[in-house]
Coordinates of C-alpha atoms in Angstrom, one line a residue:
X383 CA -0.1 12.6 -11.9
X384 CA -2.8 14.2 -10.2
X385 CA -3.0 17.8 -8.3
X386 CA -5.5 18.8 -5.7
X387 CA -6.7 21.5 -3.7
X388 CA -9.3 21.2 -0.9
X389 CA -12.5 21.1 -3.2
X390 CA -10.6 20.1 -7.0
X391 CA -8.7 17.3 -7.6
X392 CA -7.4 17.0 -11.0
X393 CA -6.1 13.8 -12.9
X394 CA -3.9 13.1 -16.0
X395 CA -5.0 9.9 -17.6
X396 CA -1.9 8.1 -18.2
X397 CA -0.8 5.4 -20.8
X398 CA -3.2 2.5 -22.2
X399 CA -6.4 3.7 -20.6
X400 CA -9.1 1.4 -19.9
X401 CA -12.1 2.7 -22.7
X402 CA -14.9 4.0 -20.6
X403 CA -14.3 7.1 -17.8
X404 CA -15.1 5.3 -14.5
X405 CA -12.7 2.5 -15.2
X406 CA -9.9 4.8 -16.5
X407 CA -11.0 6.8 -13.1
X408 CA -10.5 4.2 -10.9
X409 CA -7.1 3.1 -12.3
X410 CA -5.6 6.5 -12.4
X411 CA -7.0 8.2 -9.4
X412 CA -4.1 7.9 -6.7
X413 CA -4.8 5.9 -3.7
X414 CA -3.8 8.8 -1.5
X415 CA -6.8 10.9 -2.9
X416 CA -9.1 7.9 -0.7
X417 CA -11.7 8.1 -3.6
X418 CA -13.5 5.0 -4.0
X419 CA -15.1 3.3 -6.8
X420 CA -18.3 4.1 -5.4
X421 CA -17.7 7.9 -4.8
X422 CA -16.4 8.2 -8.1
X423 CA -19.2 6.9 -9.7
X424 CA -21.5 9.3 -7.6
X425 CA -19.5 12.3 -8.6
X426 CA -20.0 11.2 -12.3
X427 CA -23.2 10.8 -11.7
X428 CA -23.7 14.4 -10.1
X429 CA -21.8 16.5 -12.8
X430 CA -18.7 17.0 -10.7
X431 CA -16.6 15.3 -13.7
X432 CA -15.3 17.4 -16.3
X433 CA -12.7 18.0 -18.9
X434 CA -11.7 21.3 -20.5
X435 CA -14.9 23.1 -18.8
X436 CA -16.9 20.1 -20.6
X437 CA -19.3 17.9 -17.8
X438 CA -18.5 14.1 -18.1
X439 CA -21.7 12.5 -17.0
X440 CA -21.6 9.5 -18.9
X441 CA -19.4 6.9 -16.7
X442 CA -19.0 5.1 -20.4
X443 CA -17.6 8.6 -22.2
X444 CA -14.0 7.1 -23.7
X445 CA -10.8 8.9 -22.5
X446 CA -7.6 9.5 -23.8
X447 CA -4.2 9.2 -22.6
X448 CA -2.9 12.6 -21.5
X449 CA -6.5 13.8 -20.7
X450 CA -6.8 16.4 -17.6
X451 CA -9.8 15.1 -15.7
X452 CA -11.2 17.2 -12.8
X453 CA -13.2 16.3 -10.3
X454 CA -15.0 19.1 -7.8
X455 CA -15.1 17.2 -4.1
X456 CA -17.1 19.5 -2.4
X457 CA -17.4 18.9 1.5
X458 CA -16.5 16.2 3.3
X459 CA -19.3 14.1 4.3
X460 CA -20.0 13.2 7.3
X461 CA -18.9 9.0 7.9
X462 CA -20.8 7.4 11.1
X463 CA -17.0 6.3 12.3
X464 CA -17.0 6.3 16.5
X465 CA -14.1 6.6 18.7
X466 CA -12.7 3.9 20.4
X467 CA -10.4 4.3 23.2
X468 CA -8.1 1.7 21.5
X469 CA -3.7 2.1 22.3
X470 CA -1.8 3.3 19.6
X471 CA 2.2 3.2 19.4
X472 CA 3.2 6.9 18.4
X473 CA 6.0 7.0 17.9
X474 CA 6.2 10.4 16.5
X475 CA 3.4 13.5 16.5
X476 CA 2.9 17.2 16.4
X477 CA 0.5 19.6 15.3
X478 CA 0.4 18.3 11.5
X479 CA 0.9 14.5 11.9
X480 CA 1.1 11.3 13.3
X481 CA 3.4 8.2 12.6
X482 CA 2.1 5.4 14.7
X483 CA 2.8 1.6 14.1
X484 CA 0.5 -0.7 13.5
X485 CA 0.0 -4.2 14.8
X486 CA -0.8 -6.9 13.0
X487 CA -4.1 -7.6 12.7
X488 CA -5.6 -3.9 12.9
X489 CA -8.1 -3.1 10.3
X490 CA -6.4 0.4 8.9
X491 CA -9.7 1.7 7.6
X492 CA -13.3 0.7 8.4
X493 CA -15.1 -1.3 6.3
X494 CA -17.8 -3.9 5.8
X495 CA -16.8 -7.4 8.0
X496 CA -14.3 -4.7 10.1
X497 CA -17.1 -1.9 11.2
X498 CA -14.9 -0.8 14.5
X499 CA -11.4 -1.7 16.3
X500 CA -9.9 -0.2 13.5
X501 CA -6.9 2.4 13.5
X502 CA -9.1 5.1 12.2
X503 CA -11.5 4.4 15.4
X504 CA -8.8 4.8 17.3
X505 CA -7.2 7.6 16.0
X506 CA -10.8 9.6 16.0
X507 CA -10.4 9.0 20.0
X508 CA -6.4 10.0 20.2
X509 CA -6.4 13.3 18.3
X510 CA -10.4 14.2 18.2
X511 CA -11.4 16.6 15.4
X512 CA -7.6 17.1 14.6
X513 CA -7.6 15.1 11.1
X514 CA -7.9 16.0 7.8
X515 CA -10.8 14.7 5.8
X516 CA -10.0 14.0 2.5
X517 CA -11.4 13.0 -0.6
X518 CA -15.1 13.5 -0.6
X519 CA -15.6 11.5 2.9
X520 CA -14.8 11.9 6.3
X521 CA -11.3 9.3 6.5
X522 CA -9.1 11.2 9.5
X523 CA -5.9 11.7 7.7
X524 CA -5.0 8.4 6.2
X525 CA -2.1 9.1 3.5
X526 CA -0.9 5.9 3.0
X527 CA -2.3 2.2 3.8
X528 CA -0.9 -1.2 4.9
X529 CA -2.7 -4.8 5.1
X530 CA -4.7 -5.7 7.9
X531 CA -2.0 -8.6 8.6
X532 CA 1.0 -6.3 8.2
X533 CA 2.6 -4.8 11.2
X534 CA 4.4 -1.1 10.9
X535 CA 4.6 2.4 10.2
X536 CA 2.1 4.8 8.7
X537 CA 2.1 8.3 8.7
X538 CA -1.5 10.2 9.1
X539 CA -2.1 13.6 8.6
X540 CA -3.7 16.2 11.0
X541 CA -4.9 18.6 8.3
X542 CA -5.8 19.3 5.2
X543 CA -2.4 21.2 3.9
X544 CA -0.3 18.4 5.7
X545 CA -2.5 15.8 3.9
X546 CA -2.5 16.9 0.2
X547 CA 1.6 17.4 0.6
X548 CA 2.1 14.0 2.5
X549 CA 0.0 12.8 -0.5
X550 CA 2.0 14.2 -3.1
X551 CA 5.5 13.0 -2.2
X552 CA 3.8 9.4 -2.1
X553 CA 2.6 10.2 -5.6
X554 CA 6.4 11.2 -6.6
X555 CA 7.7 8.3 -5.0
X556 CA 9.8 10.6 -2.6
X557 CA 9.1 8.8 0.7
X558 CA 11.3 6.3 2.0
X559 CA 9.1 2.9 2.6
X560 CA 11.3 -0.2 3.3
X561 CA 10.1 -3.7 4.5
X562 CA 11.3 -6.7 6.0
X563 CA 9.8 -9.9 4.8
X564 CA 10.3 -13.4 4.4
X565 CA 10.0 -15.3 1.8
X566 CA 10.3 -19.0 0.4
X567 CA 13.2 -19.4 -1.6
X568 CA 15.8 -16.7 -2.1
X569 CA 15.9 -14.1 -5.0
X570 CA 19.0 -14.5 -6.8
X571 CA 20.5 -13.6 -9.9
X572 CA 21.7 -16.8 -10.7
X573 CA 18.5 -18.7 -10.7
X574 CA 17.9 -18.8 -14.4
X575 CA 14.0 -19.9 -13.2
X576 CA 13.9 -16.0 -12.2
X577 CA 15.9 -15.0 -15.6
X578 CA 12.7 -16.3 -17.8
X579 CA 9.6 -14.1 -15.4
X580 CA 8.4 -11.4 -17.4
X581 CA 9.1 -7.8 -15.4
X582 CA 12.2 -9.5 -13.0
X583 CA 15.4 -8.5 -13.7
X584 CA 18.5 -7.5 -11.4
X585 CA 19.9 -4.7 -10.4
X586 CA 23.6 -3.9 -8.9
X587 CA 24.0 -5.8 -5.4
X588 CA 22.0 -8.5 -6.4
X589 CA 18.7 -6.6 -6.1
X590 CA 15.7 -7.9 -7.7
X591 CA 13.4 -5.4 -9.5
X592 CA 9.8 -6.6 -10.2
X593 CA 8.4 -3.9 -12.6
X594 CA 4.7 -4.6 -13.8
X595 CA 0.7 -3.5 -14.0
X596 CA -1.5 -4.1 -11.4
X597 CA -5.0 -4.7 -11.1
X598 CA -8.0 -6.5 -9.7
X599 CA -7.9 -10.0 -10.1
X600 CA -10.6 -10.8 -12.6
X601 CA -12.5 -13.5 -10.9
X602 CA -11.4 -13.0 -7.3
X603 CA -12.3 -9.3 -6.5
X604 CA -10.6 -8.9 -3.2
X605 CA -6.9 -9.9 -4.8
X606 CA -4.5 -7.7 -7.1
X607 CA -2.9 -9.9 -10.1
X608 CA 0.0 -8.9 -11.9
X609 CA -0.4 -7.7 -15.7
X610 CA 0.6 -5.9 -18.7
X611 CA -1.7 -4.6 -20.1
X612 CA -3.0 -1.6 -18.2
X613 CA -3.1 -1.8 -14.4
X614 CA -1.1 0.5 -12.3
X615 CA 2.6 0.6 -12.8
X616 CA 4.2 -1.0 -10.2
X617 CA 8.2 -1.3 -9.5
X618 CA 9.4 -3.0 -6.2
X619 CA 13.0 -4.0 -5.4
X620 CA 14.2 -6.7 -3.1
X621 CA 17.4 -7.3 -1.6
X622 CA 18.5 -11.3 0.4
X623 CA 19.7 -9.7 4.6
X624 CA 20.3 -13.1 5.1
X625 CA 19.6 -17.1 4.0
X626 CA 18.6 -20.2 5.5
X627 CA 19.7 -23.0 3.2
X628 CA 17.4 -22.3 0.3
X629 CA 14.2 -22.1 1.6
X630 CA 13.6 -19.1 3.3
X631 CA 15.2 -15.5 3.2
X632 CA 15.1 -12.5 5.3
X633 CA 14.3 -9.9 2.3
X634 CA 14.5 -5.7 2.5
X635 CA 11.5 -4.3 0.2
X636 CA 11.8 -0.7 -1.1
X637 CA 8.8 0.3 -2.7
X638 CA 9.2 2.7 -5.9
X639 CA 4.9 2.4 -6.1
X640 CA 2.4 1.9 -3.6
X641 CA 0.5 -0.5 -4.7
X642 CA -2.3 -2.9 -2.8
X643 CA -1.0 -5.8 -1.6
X644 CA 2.3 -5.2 -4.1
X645 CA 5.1 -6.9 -2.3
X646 CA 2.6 -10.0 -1.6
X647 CA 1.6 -10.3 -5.5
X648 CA 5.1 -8.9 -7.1
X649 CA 6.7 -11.7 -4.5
X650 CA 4.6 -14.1 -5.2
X651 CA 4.6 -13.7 -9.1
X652 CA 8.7 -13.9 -8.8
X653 CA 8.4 -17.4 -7.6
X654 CA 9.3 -16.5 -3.9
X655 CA 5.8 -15.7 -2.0
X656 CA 5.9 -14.2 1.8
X657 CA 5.9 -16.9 4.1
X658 CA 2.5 -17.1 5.6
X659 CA 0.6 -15.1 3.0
X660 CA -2.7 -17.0 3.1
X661 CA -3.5 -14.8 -0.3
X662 CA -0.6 -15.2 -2.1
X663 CA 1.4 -17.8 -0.7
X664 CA -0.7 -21.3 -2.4
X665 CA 0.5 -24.2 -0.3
X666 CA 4.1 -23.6 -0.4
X667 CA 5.6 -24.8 3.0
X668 CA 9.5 -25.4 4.0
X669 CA 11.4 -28.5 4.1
X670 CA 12.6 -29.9 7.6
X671 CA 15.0 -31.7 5.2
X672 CA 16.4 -28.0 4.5
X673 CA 16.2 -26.2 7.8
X674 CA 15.6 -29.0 10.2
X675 CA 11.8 -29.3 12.0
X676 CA 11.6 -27.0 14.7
X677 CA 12.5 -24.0 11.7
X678 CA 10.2 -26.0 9.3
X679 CA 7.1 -26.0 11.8
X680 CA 7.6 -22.5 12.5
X681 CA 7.7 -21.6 9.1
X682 CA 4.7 -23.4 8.3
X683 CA 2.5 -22.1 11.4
X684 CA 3.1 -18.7 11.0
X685 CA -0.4 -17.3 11.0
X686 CA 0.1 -14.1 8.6
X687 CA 2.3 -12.8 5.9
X688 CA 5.4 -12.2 7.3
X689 CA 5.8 -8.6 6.6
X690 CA 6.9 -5.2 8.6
X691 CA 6.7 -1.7 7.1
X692 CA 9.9 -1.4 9.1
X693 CA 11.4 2.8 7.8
X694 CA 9.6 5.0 6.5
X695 CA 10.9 8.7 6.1
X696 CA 9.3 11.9 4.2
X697 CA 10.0 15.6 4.3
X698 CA 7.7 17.5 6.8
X699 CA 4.6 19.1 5.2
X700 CA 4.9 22.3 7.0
X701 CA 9.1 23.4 7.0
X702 CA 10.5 20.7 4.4
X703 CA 12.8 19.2 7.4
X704 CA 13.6 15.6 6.7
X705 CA 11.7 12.9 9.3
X706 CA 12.9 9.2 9.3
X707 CA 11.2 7.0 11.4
X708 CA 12.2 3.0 12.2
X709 CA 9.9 0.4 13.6
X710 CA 11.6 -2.9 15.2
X711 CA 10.2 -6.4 14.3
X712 CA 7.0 -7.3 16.0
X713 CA 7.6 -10.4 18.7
X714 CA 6.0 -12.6 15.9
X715 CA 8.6 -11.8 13.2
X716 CA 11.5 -11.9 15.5
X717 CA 10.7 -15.7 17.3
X718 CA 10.1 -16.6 13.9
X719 CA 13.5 -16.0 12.7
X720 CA 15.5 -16.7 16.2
X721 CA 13.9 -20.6 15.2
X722 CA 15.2 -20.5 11.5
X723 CA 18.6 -19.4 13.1
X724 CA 18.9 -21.5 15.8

């Protein structure tokens, strides 16, 4: 739970906490709040982290579950981040937001290896000084992120007030985020393989629920592992659209969490990784013996992880009214599947 206004952001420590302040920090600090490991340990560092009127400058102080931290932003810095007349698919915007989506391959965010051509460079060029700069730095109006290799919606905020309530219904879970993926195999209650992973179970309808901790991968720092023992709580359901044979399904993601790279690692720890997922997805390939070839080779040369933020709805920061946006497949998805039908 966390509650911010434009200079304090304050954070209850949930359940289990990691044993030294920066770590328990860094696991409880929502997403949304786009405060980095980095800037976290800078604000420690500078006195803006306290607790009951008491400064925590010792990034190795020991927390406690239920513990209000609160951390003082201050300004936003300025981020060296140029526009970049780069075209964007809006499909919605006014004076508070932005839903756009996103094509595979776009960076959301810069970063090191992805300096420009990003959707924040391109946004910086669409709507100028019109986005909110949240969280200690200067990130135009990003609420909410998808993978570099994941095509579909996000909503970005134009201001301040738009951006803290955007942020807090993601927080709540009260935005709608659905996805369509596919994945090897297909999820199904009667697989008693599925019936002995820890954190899968089914619900009514045949949907899977994958409820567990995430957190960094120990060893490989730029992948999320599933866990419980700490991490973040994590719940995503899936739900089979349609079959081919048993190797591959068209799947419908609802996301309870927001989570990096949750669908890819909660997939992939069920037994059924996205097709494509170079992260996630080992060396799992389909069977021509199962779908014939010309579905097989498809299946096998698709170049990213076959997933599409495809709704995504949220009430409107400024009058409450409800927005509900749809994105179709990307060309990619959509020749992919009219070969595993055909």
């Amino acid at each position: 739970m966390f509650v911010s206004t434009e200079s304090l952001l304050s954070v209850r420590i949930g359940a289990s906490p990691p044993a030294r302040l920066d770590k328990a920090l860094a696991r409880d600090v929502p997403e949304a709040a786009a405060l980095s490991r980095t800037r976290l340990a800078r604000l420690i560092a500078e006195g803006a982290v306290s607790s009951g009127g008491a400064v925590l400058g010792d990034p190795k102080a020991k927390v406690e579950e239920g513990q209000v931290i609160e951390i003082a932003l201050g300004p936003p810095e300025v981020v060296e981040t140029v526009a970049q007349s780069i075209a964007l698919d809006v499909v919605y915007e006014d004076a508070a937001l932005i839903v756009v989506n996103k094509p595979a391959g776009m960076v959301v965010h810069p970063a090191p290896g992805s300096p420009d051509g990003t959707l924040v460079n391109a946004l910086l060029h669409h709507c100028g000084d019109s986005l909110s700069g949240i969280g200690g730095e200067r990130r135009p109006g990003i609420v909410h992120r998808i993978d570099k290799e994941t095509s579909g919606l996000l909503v970005v905020a134009k201001s301040d007030h738009a951006h803290h309530a955007l942020a807090a219904q993601f927080e709540k879970h009260t935005a709608e985020r659905a996805y369509l993926a596919l994945c090897h195999g297909v999820p199904d209650g009667g697989d008693p393989r599925l019936k002995g992973v820890k954190g899968a179970s089914f619900e009514a309808g045949g949907v899977l629920k994958l409820q567990t901790g995430l957190a960094r991968h120990r060893t490989d720092r730029q992948r999320q592992a599933v866990t419980f023992e700490g991490g973040r709580h994590a719940v995503t359901r899936a739900r089979v659209l349609e079959r081919f044979g048993d190797a591959v399904a068209l799947i419908e993601c609802r996301l309870e969490t927001g989570r990096t790279h949750q669908i890819r690692v909660h997939l992939a720890h069920a037994g059924h990784a996205l097709v494509g997922d170079p992260v996630y997805g080992g060396r799992r390939k389909a069977s021509p013996a199962v779908i014939g070839e010309g579905a097989a080779e498809a299946v096998n040369a698709f170049p990213r992880q076959a997933l599409h933020a495809a709704v995504l709805g949220f009430a409107h920061p400024d009058d409450g009214r409800a927005l509900r946006f749809e994105a179709p497949l990307p060309d990619d998805m959509t020749a992919l599947l009219a070969s595993l039908r055909g």
